[in-house]
Coordinates of C-alpha atoms in Angstrom, one line a residue:
Chain A
X170 CA 17.9 18.1 30.8
X171 CA 15.0 19.7 29.0
X172 CA 13.0 16.6 28.4
X173 CA 10.1 18.6 27.0
X174 CA 12.1 19.6 24.1
X175 CA 12.8 16.0 23.2
X176 CA 9.2 15.5 22.1
X177 CA 8.9 15.6 18.3
X178 CA 6.1 17.7 16.9
X179 CA 2.8 15.8 17.3
X180 CA 1.9 13.8 14.2
X181 CA -1.2 15.1 12.6
X182 CA -0.5 13.5 9.2
X183 CA -0.1 16.5 6.9
X184 CA 1.6 15.5 3.6
X185 CA 3.4 18.9 3.4
X186 CA 4.8 18.5 6.9
X187 CA 5.8 14.9 6.2
X188 CA 7.7 16.1 3.2
X189 CA 9.6 18.7 5.3
X190 CA 10.3 16.0 7.9
X191 CA 11.7 13.8 5.2
X192 CA 13.9 16.6 4.0
X193 CA 15.1 17.2 7.5
X194 CA 16.0 13.5 7.9
X195 CA 18.1 13.7 4.7
X196 CA 19.8 16.9 5.9
X197 CA 20.8 15.1 9.2
X198 CA 22.1 12.2 7.3
X199 CA 24.1 14.5 5.0
X200 CA 25.7 16.1 8.0
X201 CA 26.7 12.8 9.4
X202 CA 28.0 11.4 6.2
X203 CA 31.5 13.0 6.0
X204 CA 32.5 11.7 9.5
X205 CA 30.9 8.4 8.7
X206 CA 32.7 7.8 5.4
X207 CA 35.9 9.0 6.8
X208 CA 35.8 6.5 9.6
X209 CA 34.7 3.6 7.4
X210 CA 37.5 4.3 4.9
X211 CA 40.2 4.6 7.6
X212 CA 39.1 2.1 10.2
X213 CA 36.5 -0.5 9.0
X214 CA 38.1 -1.2 5.6
X215 CA 41.6 -1.5 6.9
X216 CA 40.3 -3.9 9.5
X217 CA 38.7 -6.1 6.8
X218 CA 42.0 -6.0 4.9
X219 CA 43.8 -7.1 8.1
X220 CA 41.5 -10.1 8.3
X221 CA 42.4 -10.9 4.7
X222 CA 46.1 -10.5 5.4
X223 CA 45.8 -12.9 8.4
X224 CA 44.7 -15.6 6.0
X225 CA 47.7 -15.2 3.7
X226 CA 51.1 -16.6 3.7
X227 CA 53.0 -13.4 3.4
X228 CA 56.6 -12.8 4.5
X229 CA 58.2 -9.7 3.1
X230 CA 61.5 -11.7 2.8
X231 CA 59.9 -14.2 0.5
X232 CA 57.4 -12.2 -1.6
X233 CA 57.2 -14.9 -4.2
X234 CA 55.5 -17.4 -1.8
X235 CA 52.7 -15.0 -1.1
X236 CA 49.3 -16.8 -1.2
X237 CA 46.1 -17.8 0.5
X238 CA 46.6 -20.2 3.5
X239 CA 43.3 -20.0 5.3
X240 CA 43.7 -20.4 9.1
X241 CA 47.4 -21.5 9.0
X242 CA 48.6 -18.3 10.5
X243 CA 46.3 -18.8 13.5
X244 CA 47.6 -22.3 13.8
X245 CA 51.2 -21.2 13.7
X246 CA 50.4 -18.5 16.3
X247 CA 49.0 -21.1 18.6
X248 CA 51.6 -23.8 18.0
X249 CA 54.7 -21.4 18.1
X250 CA 53.8 -20.7 21.7
X251 CA 53.8 -16.9 21.1
X252 CA 50.1 -16.2 21.2
X253 CA 49.0 -17.6 24.5
X254 CA 51.7 -16.0 26.7
X255 CA 51.0 -12.8 24.9
X256 CA 47.3 -12.9 25.7
X257 CA 48.1 -13.6 29.3
X258 CA 50.6 -10.7 29.4
X259 CA 48.0 -8.4 27.9
X260 CA 45.2 -9.4 30.2
X261 CA 47.5 -9.4 33.3
X262 CA 49.0 -6.0 32.6
X263 CA 45.6 -4.5 31.9
X264 CA 43.9 -6.0 34.9
X265 CA 46.7 -5.0 37.4
X266 CA 47.0 -1.5 36.0
X267 CA 43.2 -0.9 35.9
X268 CA 42.6 -2.2 39.4
X269 CA 45.6 -0.4 41.0
X270 CA 44.9 2.9 39.3
X271 CA 41.2 2.6 40.2
X272 CA 42.1 2.1 43.9
X273 CA 44.7 4.8 43.9
X274 CA 42.4 7.1 41.9
X275 CA 39.6 6.5 44.5
X276 CA 42.0 7.3 47.3
X277 CA 43.1 10.6 45.7
X278 CA 39.6 11.5 44.7
X279 CA 38.4 11.1 48.3
X280 CA 41.4 13.1 49.6
X281 CA 41.0 15.9 47.1
X282 CA 37.2 16.1 47.5
X283 CA 37.8 17.3 51.1
X284 CA 38.5 20.9 52.0
X285 CA 42.3 21.3 51.7
X286 CA 44.6 24.3 51.7
X287 CA 45.8 24.6 48.1
X288 CA 43.4 22.1 46.8
X289 CA 43.3 23.5 43.2
X290 CA 47.1 23.2 43.0
X291 CA 47.1 19.7 44.4
X292 CA 44.5 18.6 41.8
X293 CA 46.5 20.3 39.0
X294 CA 49.7 18.5 40.0
X295 CA 47.8 15.2 40.2
X296 CA 46.5 15.3 36.7
X297 CA 49.9 15.9 35.2
X298 CA 51.0 12.3 34.8
X299 CA 48.1 11.6 32.5
X300 CA 49.0 14.6 30.3
X301 CA 52.6 13.6 29.9
X302 CA 53.2 11.6 26.7
X303 CA 53.5 7.9 27.7
X304 CA 56.8 7.7 25.9
X305 CA 58.3 10.5 28.0
X306 CA 56.8 9.1 31.2
X307 CA 58.2 5.6 30.4
X308 CA 61.7 7.1 29.7
X309 CA 61.7 9.2 32.9
X310 CA 60.7 6.2 35.0
X311 CA 63.2 4.0 33.3
X312 CA 66.2 6.2 33.7
X313 CA 65.6 8.5 36.7
X314 CA 63.4 6.2 38.9
X315 CA 64.1 2.5 38.1
X316 CA 67.8 2.7 37.0
X317 CA 70.0 0.4 39.1
X318 CA 72.7 3.1 39.7
X319 CA 71.1 6.5 39.4
X320 CA 67.4 5.7 39.9
X321 CA 65.6 7.4 42.8
X322 CA 63.8 4.2 43.8
X323 CA 67.1 2.4 44.5
X324 CA 68.4 5.5 46.2
X325 CA 65.4 5.5 48.5
X326 CA 65.9 1.8 49.1
X327 CA 69.6 2.4 50.0
X328 CA 68.6 5.1 52.5
X329 CA 66.5 2.6 54.5
X330 CA 69.1 -0.2 54.0
X331 CA 67.3 -2.3 51.4
X332 CA 69.3 -4.0 48.7
X333 CA 69.4 -2.7 45.1
X334 CA 66.7 -3.9 42.7
X335 CA 67.3 -4.1 39.0
X336 CA 63.7 -3.3 38.2
X337 CA 63.3 -3.9 34.5
X338 CA 65.1 -7.3 34.5
X339 CA 64.1 -8.6 37.9
X340 CA 60.5 -7.4 37.9
X341 CA 59.6 -6.5 34.3
X342 CA 55.8 -6.9 34.8
X343 CA 55.9 -4.7 37.9
X344 CA 57.9 -2.1 36.1
X345 CA 55.3 -1.8 33.3
X346 CA 52.3 -2.0 35.8
X347 CA 53.8 0.8 38.0
X348 CA 54.3 3.1 35.1
X349 CA 50.8 2.4 33.7
X350 CA 49.3 2.8 37.1
X351 CA 51.1 6.1 37.5
X352 CA 49.7 7.3 34.1
X353 CA 46.1 6.2 34.7
X354 CA 45.6 7.1 38.3
X355 CA 44.8 10.7 37.4
X356 CA 42.4 9.5 34.8
X357 CA 40.5 7.4 37.3
X358 CA 40.7 10.2 39.9
X359 CA 39.1 12.7 37.6
X360 CA 36.2 10.4 36.8
X361 CA 35.6 9.4 40.4
X362 CA 36.1 13.0 41.6
X363 CA 33.3 14.0 39.3
X364 CA 31.2 11.2 40.9
X365 CA 31.9 12.4 44.4
X366 CA 31.0 16.0 43.5
X367 CA 27.7 14.8 42.1
X368 CA 26.6 13.3 45.4
X369 CA 23.6 14.9 46.9
X370 CA 24.5 16.7 50.1
X371 CA 21.1 16.1 51.6
X372 CA 21.5 12.3 51.5
X373 CA 24.9 12.6 53.2
X374 CA 23.6 14.9 55.9
X375 CA 20.6 12.6 56.4
X376 CA 23.0 9.7 56.9
X377 CA 24.9 11.7 59.4
X378 CA 21.7 12.7 61.3
X379 CA 20.7 9.0 61.4
X380 CA 24.0 8.4 63.1
X381 CA 25.8 6.5 60.3
X382 CA 29.6 6.6 60.8
X383 CA 32.0 7.7 58.1
X384 CA 32.7 4.1 57.0
X385 CA 29.1 3.1 56.8
X386 CA 28.2 6.3 54.9
X387 CA 31.0 5.4 52.5
X388 CA 30.1 1.8 51.9
X389 CA 26.3 2.3 51.9
X390 CA 25.9 5.6 50.1
X391 CA 29.1 6.8 48.4
X392 CA 30.2 3.5 46.8
X393 CA 26.8 2.6 45.3
X394 CA 26.6 6.1 44.0
X395 CA 30.1 5.8 42.5
X396 CA 29.3 2.6 40.8
X397 CA 28.6 4.0 37.4
X398 CA 31.7 6.1 37.6
X399 CA 33.8 3.1 38.5
X400 CA 32.3 1.2 35.6
X401 CA 33.1 4.0 33.1
X402 CA 36.6 4.2 34.4
X403 CA 37.0 0.4 34.2
X404 CA 35.7 0.2 30.7
X405 CA 37.6 3.1 29.2
X406 CA 40.8 2.2 31.1
X407 CA 40.7 -1.4 30.0
X408 CA 40.1 -0.7 26.4
X409 CA 43.0 1.8 26.3
X410 CA 45.4 -0.2 28.3
X411 CA 44.7 -3.4 26.2
X412 CA 46.3 -1.6 23.3
X413 CA 49.3 -0.4 25.2
X414 CA 52.6 -0.3 23.4
X415 CA 54.9 2.6 24.3
X416 CA 55.8 1.6 27.9
X417 CA 56.5 -2.0 26.7
X418 CA 58.7 -0.8 23.9
X419 CA 60.6 1.5 26.1
X420 CA 60.8 -0.3 29.5
X421 CA 61.1 -4.0 28.7
X422 CA 61.0 -4.5 25.0
X423 CA 58.6 -7.3 25.7
X424 CA 60.9 -9.4 27.9
X425 CA 60.0 -11.2 31.0
X426 CA 56.3 -11.9 30.3
X427 CA 55.4 -8.4 29.2
X428 CA 55.1 -9.1 25.5
X429 CA 51.6 -7.7 24.9
X430 CA 49.7 -8.4 21.7
X431 CA 50.5 -4.9 20.4
X432 CA 54.2 -5.5 20.9
X433 CA 54.0 -9.0 19.5
X434 CA 52.4 -7.7 16.3
X435 CA 55.0 -5.0 16.0
X436 CA 57.8 -7.6 16.4
X437 CA 56.4 -10.1 13.9
X438 CA 55.5 -7.5 11.3
X439 CA 58.3 -5.0 11.5
X440 CA 61.2 -7.1 12.8
X441 CA 60.2 -10.6 11.6
X442 CA 58.5 -9.2 8.5
X443 CA 55.8 -11.8 8.6
X444 CA 52.8 -9.8 7.6
X445 CA 50.4 -12.7 7.6
X446 CA 51.1 -13.9 11.2
X447 CA 51.2 -10.3 12.5
X448 CA 47.8 -9.7 11.0
X449 CA 46.5 -12.7 12.9
X450 CA 47.7 -11.1 16.1
X451 CA 45.9 -8.0 15.1
X452 CA 42.6 -9.9 14.6
X453 CA 43.1 -11.6 18.0
X454 CA 43.7 -8.2 19.6
X455 CA 40.3 -7.1 18.3
X456 CA 38.6 -10.2 19.5
X457 CA 40.1 -9.7 23.0
X458 CA 39.1 -6.1 23.0
X459 CA 35.5 -7.1 22.0
X460 CA 35.4 -9.7 24.8
X461 CA 36.7 -7.3 27.4
X462 CA 34.6 -4.4 26.2
X463 CA 31.3 -6.4 26.0
X464 CA 31.8 -7.6 29.6
X465 CA 32.3 -4.0 30.7
X466 CA 29.9 -2.4 28.2
X467 CA 26.9 -4.6 29.1
X468 CA 26.7 -2.7 32.3
X469 CA 28.0 0.6 31.2
X470 CA 26.3 1.3 27.9
X471 CA 23.0 2.3 29.6
X472 CA 25.0 4.8 31.5
X473 CA 26.5 6.3 28.3
X474 CA 23.1 6.6 26.8
X475 CA 21.7 8.3 29.9
X476 CA 22.7 11.6 28.4
X477 CA 19.5 11.1 26.5
X478 CA 18.7 11.2 22.8
X479 CA 16.4 13.8 21.5
Chain B
X213 CA 39.7 20.4 68.7
X214 CA 40.2 16.7 68.1
X215 CA 38.5 16.9 64.8
X216 CA 40.6 19.8 63.7
X217 CA 43.8 17.9 64.6
X218 CA 42.7 14.9 62.7
X219 CA 41.8 17.1 59.8
X220 CA 45.3 18.7 59.7
X221 CA 46.9 15.3 59.8
X222 CA 44.9 14.2 56.8
X223 CA 45.7 17.4 55.0
X224 CA 49.4 16.9 55.5
X225 CA 49.1 13.3 54.5
X226 CA 47.3 14.3 51.3
X227 CA 49.9 16.8 50.4
X228 CA 52.7 14.3 51.0
X229 CA 51.0 11.7 48.8
X230 CA 50.3 14.3 46.0
X231 CA 53.9 15.5 46.1
X232 CA 55.3 11.9 46.0
X233 CA 53.0 11.2 43.1
X234 CA 54.2 14.3 41.3
X235 CA 57.8 13.7 42.1
X236 CA 58.9 12.0 38.8
X237 CA 57.7 15.1 36.9
X238 CA 59.4 17.5 39.3
X239 CA 62.6 15.4 39.1
X240 CA 62.5 15.4 35.3
X241 CA 62.1 19.2 35.3
X242 CA 65.1 19.5 37.7
X243 CA 67.3 17.1 35.9
X244 CA 66.9 19.1 32.7
X245 CA 68.7 22.0 34.3
X246 CA 71.5 20.0 35.8
X247 CA 75.0 19.5 34.3
X248 CA 75.2 16.0 32.9
X249 CA 77.6 14.9 35.6
X250 CA 75.3 16.0 38.4
X251 CA 72.1 14.5 36.8
X252 CA 73.8 11.1 36.2
X253 CA 75.5 11.0 39.6
X254 CA 74.6 8.3 42.0
X255 CA 74.2 11.0 44.7
X256 CA 71.0 12.8 43.8
X257 CA 71.3 16.6 44.3
X258 CA 68.4 19.0 45.0
X259 CA 70.6 22.1 44.8
X260 CA 73.1 22.8 42.0
X261 CA 74.1 25.5 39.6
X262 CA 71.5 25.4 36.8
X263 CA 72.7 25.2 33.3
X264 CA 70.9 25.1 29.9
X265 CA 73.4 22.6 28.5
X266 CA 70.8 19.8 28.4
X267 CA 68.4 22.0 26.4
X268 CA 71.3 23.0 24.1
X269 CA 72.1 19.4 23.5
X270 CA 68.5 18.5 22.8
X271 CA 68.3 21.3 20.3
X272 CA 71.6 20.1 18.7
X273 CA 69.9 16.7 18.2
X274 CA 67.2 18.4 16.1
X275 CA 64.5 18.7 18.7
X276 CA 63.0 21.9 17.2
X277 CA 62.3 20.1 13.9
X278 CA 60.6 17.2 15.6
X279 CA 58.5 19.5 17.7
X280 CA 57.5 21.4 14.6
X281 CA 56.4 18.2 13.0
X282 CA 54.4 17.3 16.1
X283 CA 52.7 20.7 16.0
X284 CA 51.9 20.3 12.3
X285 CA 50.4 16.8 12.7
X286 CA 48.5 17.6 15.9
X287 CA 47.1 20.9 14.8
X288 CA 46.0 19.6 11.4
X289 CA 44.4 16.6 13.0
X290 CA 42.6 18.7 15.5
X291 CA 41.3 21.2 12.9
X292 CA 40.2 18.4 10.6
X293 CA 38.5 16.5 13.5
X294 CA 36.6 19.6 14.6
X295 CA 35.4 20.4 11.1
X296 CA 34.1 16.8 10.6
X297 CA 32.7 16.5 14.2
X298 CA 30.7 19.7 14.4
X299 CA 28.1 18.7 11.7
X300 CA 28.0 15.1 13.0
X301 CA 27.5 16.1 16.6
X302 CA 24.9 18.7 15.6
X303 CA 23.0 16.0 13.6
X304 CA 23.2 13.6 16.5
X305 CA 21.9 16.1 19.1
X306 CA 19.7 18.8 17.5
X307 CA 18.3 16.9 14.6
X308 CA 16.1 13.9 14.5
X309 CA 18.2 11.1 13.3
X310 CA 16.8 7.6 13.2
X311 CA 18.9 5.0 15.0
X312 CA 20.9 7.6 17.0
X313 CA 22.0 4.8 19.3
X314 CA 23.4 2.6 16.6
X315 CA 25.2 5.5 15.0
X316 CA 26.7 6.4 18.3
X317 CA 27.8 2.9 19.0
X318 CA 29.4 2.8 15.5
X319 CA 31.4 5.8 16.4
X320 CA 32.4 4.4 19.8
X321 CA 33.4 1.1 18.3
X322 CA 35.9 2.8 16.0
X323 CA 37.4 4.4 19.0
X324 CA 37.7 1.1 20.7
X325 CA 39.2 -0.6 17.7
X326 CA 42.8 -1.3 18.5
X327 CA 45.3 0.4 16.3
X328 CA 46.8 -3.1 15.8
X329 CA 43.7 -4.0 13.7
X330 CA 44.4 -1.3 11.1
X331 CA 48.1 -0.6 11.2
X332 CA 49.3 -3.3 8.7
X333 CA 47.0 -2.4 5.8
X334 CA 47.7 1.3 6.4
X335 CA 51.4 0.7 6.4
X336 CA 51.3 -1.4 3.2
X337 CA 49.0 1.0 1.3
X338 CA 51.1 4.0 2.3
X339 CA 54.3 2.2 1.5
X340 CA 53.0 1.4 -2.0
X341 CA 51.6 4.9 -2.6
X342 CA 54.7 6.6 -1.2
X343 CA 52.8 8.0 1.7
X344 CA 55.2 7.0 4.4
X345 CA 57.2 9.6 6.3
X346 CA 54.6 12.3 5.4
X347 CA 53.4 14.6 8.1
X348 CA 50.1 15.3 6.4
X349 CA 49.3 11.6 6.1
X350 CA 50.1 11.1 9.8
X351 CA 47.7 14.0 10.5
X352 CA 44.9 12.2 8.6
X353 CA 45.5 9.0 10.5
X354 CA 45.4 10.9 13.8
X355 CA 42.1 12.4 12.7
X356 CA 40.6 8.9 12.3
X357 CA 41.8 7.9 15.8
X358 CA 40.3 11.0 17.5
X359 CA 37.2 11.7 15.5
X360 CA 34.9 9.4 17.5
X361 CA 35.9 10.8 20.8
X362 CA 35.5 14.3 19.4
X363 CA 32.0 13.6 18.1
X364 CA 30.9 12.0 21.4
X365 CA 32.3 14.8 23.5
X366 CA 30.8 17.6 21.3
X367 CA 27.4 15.9 21.3
X368 CA 27.3 16.0 25.1
X369 CA 27.8 19.8 24.9
X370 CA 25.3 20.2 22.0
X371 CA 22.6 18.4 24.0
X372 CA 22.7 21.2 26.5
X373 CA 21.8 23.9 24.0
X374 CA 18.3 25.0 24.9
X375 CA 16.1 23.7 22.1
X376 CA 13.9 26.8 22.2
X377 CA 16.7 28.9 20.8
X378 CA 17.2 26.5 17.9
X379 CA 13.5 26.4 17.2
X380 CA 13.2 30.1 17.3
X381 CA 16.0 30.4 14.8
X382 CA 14.3 27.9 12.6
X383 CA 11.0 29.8 12.8
X384 CA 12.9 32.9 11.8
X385 CA 13.9 31.1 8.7
X386 CA 17.5 30.7 9.5
X387 CA 19.1 28.2 7.0
X388 CA 21.1 25.2 8.2
X389 CA 24.5 26.9 7.9
X390 CA 23.3 30.0 9.7
X391 CA 21.7 27.9 12.4
X392 CA 24.9 26.0 13.1
X393 CA 27.4 28.9 12.8
X394 CA 25.4 31.8 14.2
X395 CA 23.1 30.2 16.8
X396 CA 24.5 26.9 18.0
X397 CA 28.3 27.3 17.8
X398 CA 28.5 30.4 20.0
X399 CA 26.7 28.5 22.7
X400 CA 28.8 25.4 22.5
X401 CA 32.2 27.1 21.9
X402 CA 33.7 26.1 25.2
X403 CA 32.7 22.5 24.4
X404 CA 34.2 22.7 21.0
X405 CA 37.4 24.1 22.4
X406 CA 37.6 21.4 25.0
X407 CA 37.1 18.6 22.4
X408 CA 39.8 20.2 20.3
X409 CA 42.2 20.2 23.2
X410 CA 41.6 16.5 23.9
X411 CA 42.2 15.7 20.2
X412 CA 45.4 17.8 20.3
X413 CA 46.6 16.0 23.4
X414 CA 46.1 12.5 22.0
X415 CA 47.7 13.4 18.7
X416 CA 50.6 15.0 20.3
X417 CA 51.3 12.1 22.6
X418 CA 50.9 9.3 20.0
X419 CA 53.9 7.0 19.7
X420 CA 53.1 3.7 18.0
X421 CA 51.9 5.1 14.6
X422 CA 54.4 7.9 14.7
X423 CA 57.2 5.3 15.0
X424 CA 55.9 3.1 12.2
X425 CA 54.7 5.7 9.7
X426 CA 57.5 8.2 9.9
X427 CA 61.3 8.0 9.7
X428 CA 63.3 11.1 9.0
X429 CA 61.4 13.9 7.4
X430 CA 58.2 13.7 9.3
X431 CA 59.4 12.2 12.6
X432 CA 57.6 13.6 15.6
X433 CA 58.7 14.1 19.2
X434 CA 57.6 10.8 20.8
X435 CA 59.7 8.5 18.6
X436 CA 62.5 11.0 18.8
X437 CA 62.4 10.6 22.6
X438 CA 62.1 6.9 22.2
X439 CA 65.5 6.9 20.4
X440 CA 67.1 7.7 23.7
X441 CA 66.5 4.1 24.8
X442 CA 69.5 2.9 22.8
X443 CA 71.7 5.8 24.0
X444 CA 75.2 5.2 25.4
X445 CA 77.0 7.0 28.1
X446 CA 75.4 9.6 30.3
X447 CA 72.3 11.2 28.9
X448 CA 69.8 11.8 31.8
X449 CA 70.1 15.6 31.6
X450 CA 69.6 15.9 27.9
X451 CA 66.8 13.3 28.0
X452 CA 65.1 15.2 30.9
X453 CA 65.4 18.5 29.0
X454 CA 64.0 17.0 25.8
X455 CA 61.2 15.3 27.7
X456 CA 60.4 18.6 29.5
X457 CA 60.1 20.4 26.1
X458 CA 58.1 17.6 24.7
X459 CA 55.5 17.5 27.4
X460 CA 55.2 21.2 28.0
X461 CA 52.5 22.1 25.3
X462 CA 50.2 19.4 26.5
X463 CA 50.6 20.0 30.2
X464 CA 49.8 23.7 29.5
X465 CA 46.8 22.8 27.4
X466 CA 45.6 20.3 30.0
X467 CA 46.0 22.6 33.0
X468 CA 44.0 25.3 31.1
X469 CA 41.3 22.9 30.1
X470 CA 41.2 21.1 33.5
X471 CA 37.5 21.6 34.0
X472 CA 36.5 20.0 30.7
X473 CA 39.2 17.3 30.8
X474 CA 37.1 14.7 32.6
X475 CA 34.3 15.2 30.2
X476 CA 36.5 14.6 27.2
X477 CA 38.2 11.6 28.7
X478 CA 35.0 9.9 29.5
X479 CA 33.6 10.7 26.1
X480 CA 31.0 13.0 27.6
X481 CA 29.6 10.5 30.0
X482 CA 30.8 12.3 33.1
X483 CA 30.3 16.0 33.6

């Protein structure tokens, strides 16, 4: 980074220069404005409207009864027993998927950081699951891997004499987590691989000279170095998986403890036609995301800013 | 000698794991070329007489039109995103903006905002304005999802532009437009391309909004694939063929942009 360039011109207070600087500031703002306005109109304002919706009694089947109800929708959400299991499902699915894909991603990153015949091809194959649209990935897993009759998992089980498993009905949570882990392992691997490649060779060699074994080198040098990459992976992975919808809709339709907040909202709004209650779930989703993101962001934001501001 | 044996064992193990991990993709590709009776058989076959029946059936179901819609929405969203993001990323890197950090966190917060938080008002407004099932509307919504990540990613590339070059251009009296288009853009072009690819990938793969905001005319590929869930009878071959077609553009794009992929996914935080 060229830190010297970050210094602003020294401030001898010359009114003409000041004027120019002011003009520059307005140019910069003008350049930012289109993106800014666009995002406010399409994300911030709709969110405020969602909060408004969530305080209304609004069922599309009974449009005449539409009106303000304060926090009734939230009370209904709590008392109907739908909200809490849904939060649990969302958090569990996110936590399991993030941790598993992080571990697998670390394993693959380490394996593919080594010298390996055909390494470039191996890496290319590895990133593919993340590129495949989640809807297609879920369908492929559902019908060609998990299926009771023609799924390859059960075929493999049969080969070693294990009984058939009806994955999506017997283990709905595992089904969703397996697919999400499969999708997000490449994501974690890419981030961690970048971390491994950024390790200084000298430090590693010094450790070797000092007689540190592979395990010690890994736990004492590599892992601390990877910390920021693990944090980035965790933060981004959690925030994306918290919103997950496609695998749920395709694999389990929210049955068996997999009804995430996104799916619950979809069900209440577009099948139950209860806009008010659905909006409340939308607001809860935001709160949950903020909680999870703040926990992760507290540690990671510094890292994001490390790119430096000029 | 011992080390090299150990190395070879790890190499073989690595490849076994990679191939196992890739197997679902390989199997999908293979199933797409199988006759339906072979694909849906309880005895999986690795060797068979390939057929294009699955692809033919997918086309008969209107796959081409859905893919065309996907292309229209994704490409429009990508172009729009890039056009809005270039000036913003430029301002946030090569200009002095006060409160850079809060501006950046505003952008990142919109990326982290769950779609669930905005989908109901969007749906209601579009329904009242007659904007549902319109591919251009879907493209604009996709722009709003991907703009933040595009700005972040581009900024990380813009920050690498040697400031001396920009300063020299300013001293030479280059106007703002000239400075961006003639001086900065040629340097950051790979970064802009990478950001565009990321935007394209996310738009192409999006399922939730596509399901809700489109029905017949503007339906894109992901909800079309989703409609296989309620299918009856044997359909693994046609599903595999359709899925292969659906994922091909993004896999190609991703393989080409592999080097920049990690940077885009981490919003420029990891290089």
